[in-house]
PDB file of C-alpha atoms in Angstrom:
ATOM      1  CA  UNK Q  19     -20.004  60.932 -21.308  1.00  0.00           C
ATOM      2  CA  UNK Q  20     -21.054  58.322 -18.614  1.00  0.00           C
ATOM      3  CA  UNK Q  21     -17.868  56.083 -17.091  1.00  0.00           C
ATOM      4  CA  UNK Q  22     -20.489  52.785 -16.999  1.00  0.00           C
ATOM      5  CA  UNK Q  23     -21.983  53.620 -20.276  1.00  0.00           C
ATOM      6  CA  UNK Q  24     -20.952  52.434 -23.707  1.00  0.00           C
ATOM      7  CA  UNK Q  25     -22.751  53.367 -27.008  1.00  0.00           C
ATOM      8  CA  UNK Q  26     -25.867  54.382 -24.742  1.00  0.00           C
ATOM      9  CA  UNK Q  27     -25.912  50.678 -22.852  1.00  0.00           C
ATOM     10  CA  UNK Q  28     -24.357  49.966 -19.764  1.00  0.00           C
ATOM     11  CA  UNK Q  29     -20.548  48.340 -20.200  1.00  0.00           C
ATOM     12  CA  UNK Q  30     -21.096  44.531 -19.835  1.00  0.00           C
ATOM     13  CA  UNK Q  31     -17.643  44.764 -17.648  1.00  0.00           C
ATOM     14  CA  UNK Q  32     -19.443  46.884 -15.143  1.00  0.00           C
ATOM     15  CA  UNK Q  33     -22.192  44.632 -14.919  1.00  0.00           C
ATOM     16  CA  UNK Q  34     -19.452  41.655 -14.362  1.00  0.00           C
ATOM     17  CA  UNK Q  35     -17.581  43.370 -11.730  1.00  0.00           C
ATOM     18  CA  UNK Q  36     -20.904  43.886 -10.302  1.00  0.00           C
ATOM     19  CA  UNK Q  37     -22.084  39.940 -10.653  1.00  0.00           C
ATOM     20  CA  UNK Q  38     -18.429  39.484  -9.005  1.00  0.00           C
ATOM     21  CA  UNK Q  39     -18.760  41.379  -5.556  1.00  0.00           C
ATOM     22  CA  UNK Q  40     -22.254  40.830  -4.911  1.00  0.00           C
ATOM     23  CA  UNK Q  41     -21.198  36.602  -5.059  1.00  0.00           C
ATOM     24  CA  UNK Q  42     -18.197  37.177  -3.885  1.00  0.00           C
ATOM     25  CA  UNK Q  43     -19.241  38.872  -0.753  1.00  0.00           C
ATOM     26  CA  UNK Q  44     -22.239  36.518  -0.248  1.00  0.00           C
ATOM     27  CA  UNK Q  45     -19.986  33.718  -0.456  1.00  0.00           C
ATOM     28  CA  UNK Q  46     -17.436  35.100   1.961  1.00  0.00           C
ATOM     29  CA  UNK Q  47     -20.821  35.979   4.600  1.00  0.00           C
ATOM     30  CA  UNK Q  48     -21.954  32.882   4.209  1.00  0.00           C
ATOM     31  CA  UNK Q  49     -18.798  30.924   4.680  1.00  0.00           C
ATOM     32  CA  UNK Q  50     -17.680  33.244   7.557  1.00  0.00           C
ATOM     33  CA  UNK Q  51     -20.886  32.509   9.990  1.00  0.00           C
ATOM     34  CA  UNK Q  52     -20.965  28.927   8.932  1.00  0.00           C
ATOM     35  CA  UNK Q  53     -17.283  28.722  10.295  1.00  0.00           C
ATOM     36  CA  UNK Q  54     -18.064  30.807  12.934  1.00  0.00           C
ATOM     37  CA  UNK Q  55     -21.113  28.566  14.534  1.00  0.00           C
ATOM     38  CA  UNK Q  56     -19.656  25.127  13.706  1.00  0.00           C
ATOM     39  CA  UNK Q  57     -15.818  26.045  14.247  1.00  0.00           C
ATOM     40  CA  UNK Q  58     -16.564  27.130  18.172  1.00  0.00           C
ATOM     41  CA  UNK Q  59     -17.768  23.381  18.989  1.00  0.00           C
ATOM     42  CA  UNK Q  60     -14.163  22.625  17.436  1.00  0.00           C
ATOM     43  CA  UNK Q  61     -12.680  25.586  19.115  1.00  0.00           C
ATOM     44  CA  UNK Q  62     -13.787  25.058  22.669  1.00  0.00           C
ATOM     45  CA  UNK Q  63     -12.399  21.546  22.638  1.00  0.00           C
ATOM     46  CA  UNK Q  64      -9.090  23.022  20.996  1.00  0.00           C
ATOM     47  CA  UNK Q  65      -8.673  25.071  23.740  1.00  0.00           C
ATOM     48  CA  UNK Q  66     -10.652  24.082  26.830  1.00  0.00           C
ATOM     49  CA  UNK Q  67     -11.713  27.236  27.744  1.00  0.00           C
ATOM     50  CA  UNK Q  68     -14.795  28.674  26.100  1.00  0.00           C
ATOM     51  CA  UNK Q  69     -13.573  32.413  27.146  1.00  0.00           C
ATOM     52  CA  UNK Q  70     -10.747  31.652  25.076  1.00  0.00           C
ATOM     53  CA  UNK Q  71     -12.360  29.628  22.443  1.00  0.00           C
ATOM     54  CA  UNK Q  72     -14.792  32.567  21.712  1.00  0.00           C
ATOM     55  CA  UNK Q  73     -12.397  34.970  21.342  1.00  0.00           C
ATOM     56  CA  UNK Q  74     -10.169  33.114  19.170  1.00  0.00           C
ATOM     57  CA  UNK Q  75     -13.530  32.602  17.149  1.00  0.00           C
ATOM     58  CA  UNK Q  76     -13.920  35.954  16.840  1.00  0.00           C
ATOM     59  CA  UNK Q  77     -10.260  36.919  15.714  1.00  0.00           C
ATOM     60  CA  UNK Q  78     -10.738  34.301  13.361  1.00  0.00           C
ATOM     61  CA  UNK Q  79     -13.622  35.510  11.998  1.00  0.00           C
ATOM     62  CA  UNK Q  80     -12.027  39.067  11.378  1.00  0.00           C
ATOM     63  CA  UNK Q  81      -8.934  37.610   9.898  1.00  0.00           C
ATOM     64  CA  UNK Q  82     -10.822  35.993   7.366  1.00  0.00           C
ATOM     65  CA  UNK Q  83     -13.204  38.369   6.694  1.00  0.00           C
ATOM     66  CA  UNK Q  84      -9.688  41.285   6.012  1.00  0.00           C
ATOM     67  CA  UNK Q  85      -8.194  38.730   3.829  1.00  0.00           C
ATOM     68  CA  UNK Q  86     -11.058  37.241   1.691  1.00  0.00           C
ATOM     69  CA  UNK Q  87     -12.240  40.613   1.352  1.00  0.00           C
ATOM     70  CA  UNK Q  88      -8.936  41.982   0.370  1.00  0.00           C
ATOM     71  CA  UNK Q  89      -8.480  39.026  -2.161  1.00  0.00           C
ATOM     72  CA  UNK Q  90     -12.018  40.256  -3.548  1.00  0.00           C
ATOM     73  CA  UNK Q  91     -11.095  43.487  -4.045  1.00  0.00           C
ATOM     74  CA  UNK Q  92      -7.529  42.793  -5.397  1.00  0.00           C
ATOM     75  CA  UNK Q  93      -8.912  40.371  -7.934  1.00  0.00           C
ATOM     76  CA  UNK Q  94     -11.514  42.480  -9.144  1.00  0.00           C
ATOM     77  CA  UNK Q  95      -9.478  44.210 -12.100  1.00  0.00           C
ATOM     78  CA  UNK Q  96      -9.638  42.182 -14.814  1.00  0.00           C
ATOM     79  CA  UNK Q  97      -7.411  43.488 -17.976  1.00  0.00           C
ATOM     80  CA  UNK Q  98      -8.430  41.762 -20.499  1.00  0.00           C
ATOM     81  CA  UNK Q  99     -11.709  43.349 -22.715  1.00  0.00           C
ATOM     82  CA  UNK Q 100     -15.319  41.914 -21.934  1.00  0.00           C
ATOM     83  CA  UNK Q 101     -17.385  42.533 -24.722  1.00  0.00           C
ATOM     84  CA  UNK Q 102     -19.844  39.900 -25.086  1.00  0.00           C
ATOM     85  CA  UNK Q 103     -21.843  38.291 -22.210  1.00  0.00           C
ATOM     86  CA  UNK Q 104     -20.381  35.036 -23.090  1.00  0.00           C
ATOM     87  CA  UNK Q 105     -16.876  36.376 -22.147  1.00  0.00           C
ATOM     88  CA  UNK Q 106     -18.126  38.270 -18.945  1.00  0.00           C
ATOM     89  CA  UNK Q 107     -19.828  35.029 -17.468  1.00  0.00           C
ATOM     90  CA  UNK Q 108     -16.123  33.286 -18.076  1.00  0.00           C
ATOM     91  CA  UNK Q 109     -14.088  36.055 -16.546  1.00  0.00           C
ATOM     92  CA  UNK Q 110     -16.799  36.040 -13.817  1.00  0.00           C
ATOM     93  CA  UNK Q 111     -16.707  32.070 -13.342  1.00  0.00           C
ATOM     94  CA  UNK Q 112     -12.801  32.388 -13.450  1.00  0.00           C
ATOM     95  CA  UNK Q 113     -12.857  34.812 -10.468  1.00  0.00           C
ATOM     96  CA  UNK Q 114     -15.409  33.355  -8.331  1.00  0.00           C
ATOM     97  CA  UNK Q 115     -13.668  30.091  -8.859  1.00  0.00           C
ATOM     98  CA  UNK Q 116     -10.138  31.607  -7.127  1.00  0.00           C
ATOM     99  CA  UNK Q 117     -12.453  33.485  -4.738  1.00  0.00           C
ATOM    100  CA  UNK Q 118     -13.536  29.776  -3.720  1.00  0.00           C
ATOM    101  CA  UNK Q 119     -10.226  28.007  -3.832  1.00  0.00           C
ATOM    102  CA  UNK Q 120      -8.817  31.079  -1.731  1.00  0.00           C
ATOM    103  CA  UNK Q 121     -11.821  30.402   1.059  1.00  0.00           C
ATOM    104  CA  UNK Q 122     -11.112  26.690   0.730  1.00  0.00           C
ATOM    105  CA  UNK Q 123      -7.452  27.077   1.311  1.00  0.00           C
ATOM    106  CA  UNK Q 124      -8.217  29.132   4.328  1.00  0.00           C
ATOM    107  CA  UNK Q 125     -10.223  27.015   5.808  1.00  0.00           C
ATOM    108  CA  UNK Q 126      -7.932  23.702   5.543  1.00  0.00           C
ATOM    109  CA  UNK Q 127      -5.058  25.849   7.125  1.00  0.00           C
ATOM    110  CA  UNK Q 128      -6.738  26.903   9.856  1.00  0.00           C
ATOM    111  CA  UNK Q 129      -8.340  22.923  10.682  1.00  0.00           C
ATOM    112  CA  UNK Q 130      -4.780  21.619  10.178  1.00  0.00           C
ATOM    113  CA  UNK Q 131      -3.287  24.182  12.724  1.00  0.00           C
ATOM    114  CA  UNK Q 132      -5.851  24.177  15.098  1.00  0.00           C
ATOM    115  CA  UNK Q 133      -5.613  20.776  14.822  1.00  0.00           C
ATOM    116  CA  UNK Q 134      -2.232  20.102  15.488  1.00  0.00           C
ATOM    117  CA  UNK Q 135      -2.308  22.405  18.372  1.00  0.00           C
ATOM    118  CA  UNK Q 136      -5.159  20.506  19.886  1.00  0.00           C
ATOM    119  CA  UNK Q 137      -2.963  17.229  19.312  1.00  0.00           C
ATOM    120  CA  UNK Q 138      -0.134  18.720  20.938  1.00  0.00           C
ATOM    121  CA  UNK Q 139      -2.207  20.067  24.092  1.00  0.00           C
ATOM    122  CA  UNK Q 140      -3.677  16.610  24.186  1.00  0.00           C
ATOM    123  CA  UNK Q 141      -0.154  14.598  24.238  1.00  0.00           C
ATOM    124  CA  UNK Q 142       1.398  17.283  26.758  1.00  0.00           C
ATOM    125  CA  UNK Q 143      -2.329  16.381  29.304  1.00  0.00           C
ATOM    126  CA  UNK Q 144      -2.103  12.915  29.202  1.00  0.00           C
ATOM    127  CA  UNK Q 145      -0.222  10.295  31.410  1.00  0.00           C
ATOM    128  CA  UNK Q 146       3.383   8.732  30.186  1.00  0.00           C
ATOM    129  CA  UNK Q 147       3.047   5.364  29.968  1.00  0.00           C
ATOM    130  CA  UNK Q 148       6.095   3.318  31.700  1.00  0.00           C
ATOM    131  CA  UNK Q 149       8.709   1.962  29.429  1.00  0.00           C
ATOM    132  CA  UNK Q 150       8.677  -1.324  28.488  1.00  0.00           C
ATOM    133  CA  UNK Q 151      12.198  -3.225  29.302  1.00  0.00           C
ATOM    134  CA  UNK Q 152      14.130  -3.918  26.581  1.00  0.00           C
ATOM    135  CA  UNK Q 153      15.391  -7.403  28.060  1.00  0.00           C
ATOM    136  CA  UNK Q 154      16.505  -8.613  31.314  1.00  0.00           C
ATOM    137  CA  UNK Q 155      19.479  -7.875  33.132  1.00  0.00           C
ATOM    138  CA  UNK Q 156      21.194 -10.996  34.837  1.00  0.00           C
ATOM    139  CA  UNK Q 157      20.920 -10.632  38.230  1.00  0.00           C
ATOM    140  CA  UNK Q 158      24.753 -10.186  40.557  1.00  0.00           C
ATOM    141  CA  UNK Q 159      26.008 -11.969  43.627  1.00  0.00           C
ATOM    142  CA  UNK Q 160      25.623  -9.959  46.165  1.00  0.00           C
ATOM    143  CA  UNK Q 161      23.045  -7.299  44.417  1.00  0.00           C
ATOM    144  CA  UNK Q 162      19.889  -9.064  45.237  1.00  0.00           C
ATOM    145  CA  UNK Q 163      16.731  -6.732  46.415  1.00  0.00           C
ATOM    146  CA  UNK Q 164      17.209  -7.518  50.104  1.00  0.00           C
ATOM    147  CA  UNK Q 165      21.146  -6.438  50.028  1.00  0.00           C
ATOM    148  CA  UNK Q 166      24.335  -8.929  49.723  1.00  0.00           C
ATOM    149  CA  UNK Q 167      23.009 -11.104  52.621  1.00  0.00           C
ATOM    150  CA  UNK Q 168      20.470 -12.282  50.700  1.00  0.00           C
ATOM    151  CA  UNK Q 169      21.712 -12.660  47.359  1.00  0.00           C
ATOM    152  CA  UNK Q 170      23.411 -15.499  45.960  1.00  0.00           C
ATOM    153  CA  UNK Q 171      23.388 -19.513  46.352  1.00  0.00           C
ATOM    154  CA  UNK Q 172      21.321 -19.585  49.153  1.00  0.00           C
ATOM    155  CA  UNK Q 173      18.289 -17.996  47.372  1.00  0.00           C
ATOM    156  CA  UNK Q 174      18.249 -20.781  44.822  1.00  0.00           C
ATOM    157  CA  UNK Q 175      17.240 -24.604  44.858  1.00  0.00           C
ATOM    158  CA  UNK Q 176      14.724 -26.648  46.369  1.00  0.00           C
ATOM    159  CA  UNK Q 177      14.767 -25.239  50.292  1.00  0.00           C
ATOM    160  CA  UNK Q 178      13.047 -21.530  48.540  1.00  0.00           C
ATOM    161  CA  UNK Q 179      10.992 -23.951  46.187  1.00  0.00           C
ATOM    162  CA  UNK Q 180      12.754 -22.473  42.956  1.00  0.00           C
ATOM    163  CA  UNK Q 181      14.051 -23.824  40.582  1.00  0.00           C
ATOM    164  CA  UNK Q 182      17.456 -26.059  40.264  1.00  0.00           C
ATOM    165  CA  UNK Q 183      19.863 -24.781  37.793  1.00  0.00           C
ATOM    166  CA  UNK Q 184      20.638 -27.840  35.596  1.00  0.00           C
ATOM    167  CA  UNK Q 185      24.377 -29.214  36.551  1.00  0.00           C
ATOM    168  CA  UNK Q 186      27.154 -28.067  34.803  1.00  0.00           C
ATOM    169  CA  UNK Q 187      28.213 -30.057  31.657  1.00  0.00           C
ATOM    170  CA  UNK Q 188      31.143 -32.246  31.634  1.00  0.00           C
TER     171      UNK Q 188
END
């Protein structure tokens, strides 16, 4: 008796399973060197080093190929009884669909972490602006900026063409 076989035909499951890694696996190809050419561009201004950039590439590359593959193969078992085509194209749309969500998911975690990493290196590279005062402090007797010989009554009024202080009121 054949494994595949059932009644003489081949098992529809087989031929879903099938169906599942050869999409599955074209899908996570596909995706992989599609993220791979357009996510160095993004890489090499992450990182502003192209050595490093293409090497982090590659890592990346592997990392998603081990756990999209490893998904694949995890998800592949499918308990419940296919015996109608009908039933295998729905278990088969069911699993491609998580196969997509779990490549989508990927890929939005690594964009937001590269991304806040590249925000971070930018921030930590560029110049501190000076703080803005908060008010202004009254200025002492005798703590001017050219030392107590220059600070106080003598600074003000018309002979340094300032400004009078109003009088006093009465």
């Amino acid at each position: 008796m054949n494994a595949f076989k059932k009644g003489g035909e081949m098992d529809v499951k087989v031929w879903m399973y099938l169906a599942y890694l050869a999409v599955s696996i074209g899908l996570t190809v596909w995706v992989a060197r599609a993220l791979a050419r357009n996510g160095l561009v993004f890489l090499e201004e992450v990182f502003a080093d192209q050595r490093l950039a293409g090497a982090v590439n590659n890592l990346l590359v592997v990392g998603f190929y081990l756990l999209n593959l490893g998904y694949v193969t995890v998800g592949m078992k499918d308990s419940e009884p296919v015996a109608t085509t009908s039933q295998a194209l729905e278990a088969l749309s069911r699993k491609v669909g998580w196969v997509l969500l779990v490549l989508g998911l990927l890929h939005f975690f690594n964009v937001f972490a590269l991304g806040r990493y590249r925000r971070s290196r930018l921030r930590q590279l560029a110049p501190h602006p000076p703080i803005a005062p908060v008010g202004h402090l009254p200025v002492q007797p005798g703590s001017g900026p050219l030392g107590p010989a220059m600070a106080g009554p003598a600074m003000s009024g018309p002979a340094t063409g300032g400004p009078t202080p109003p009088p006093p009121p009465r």
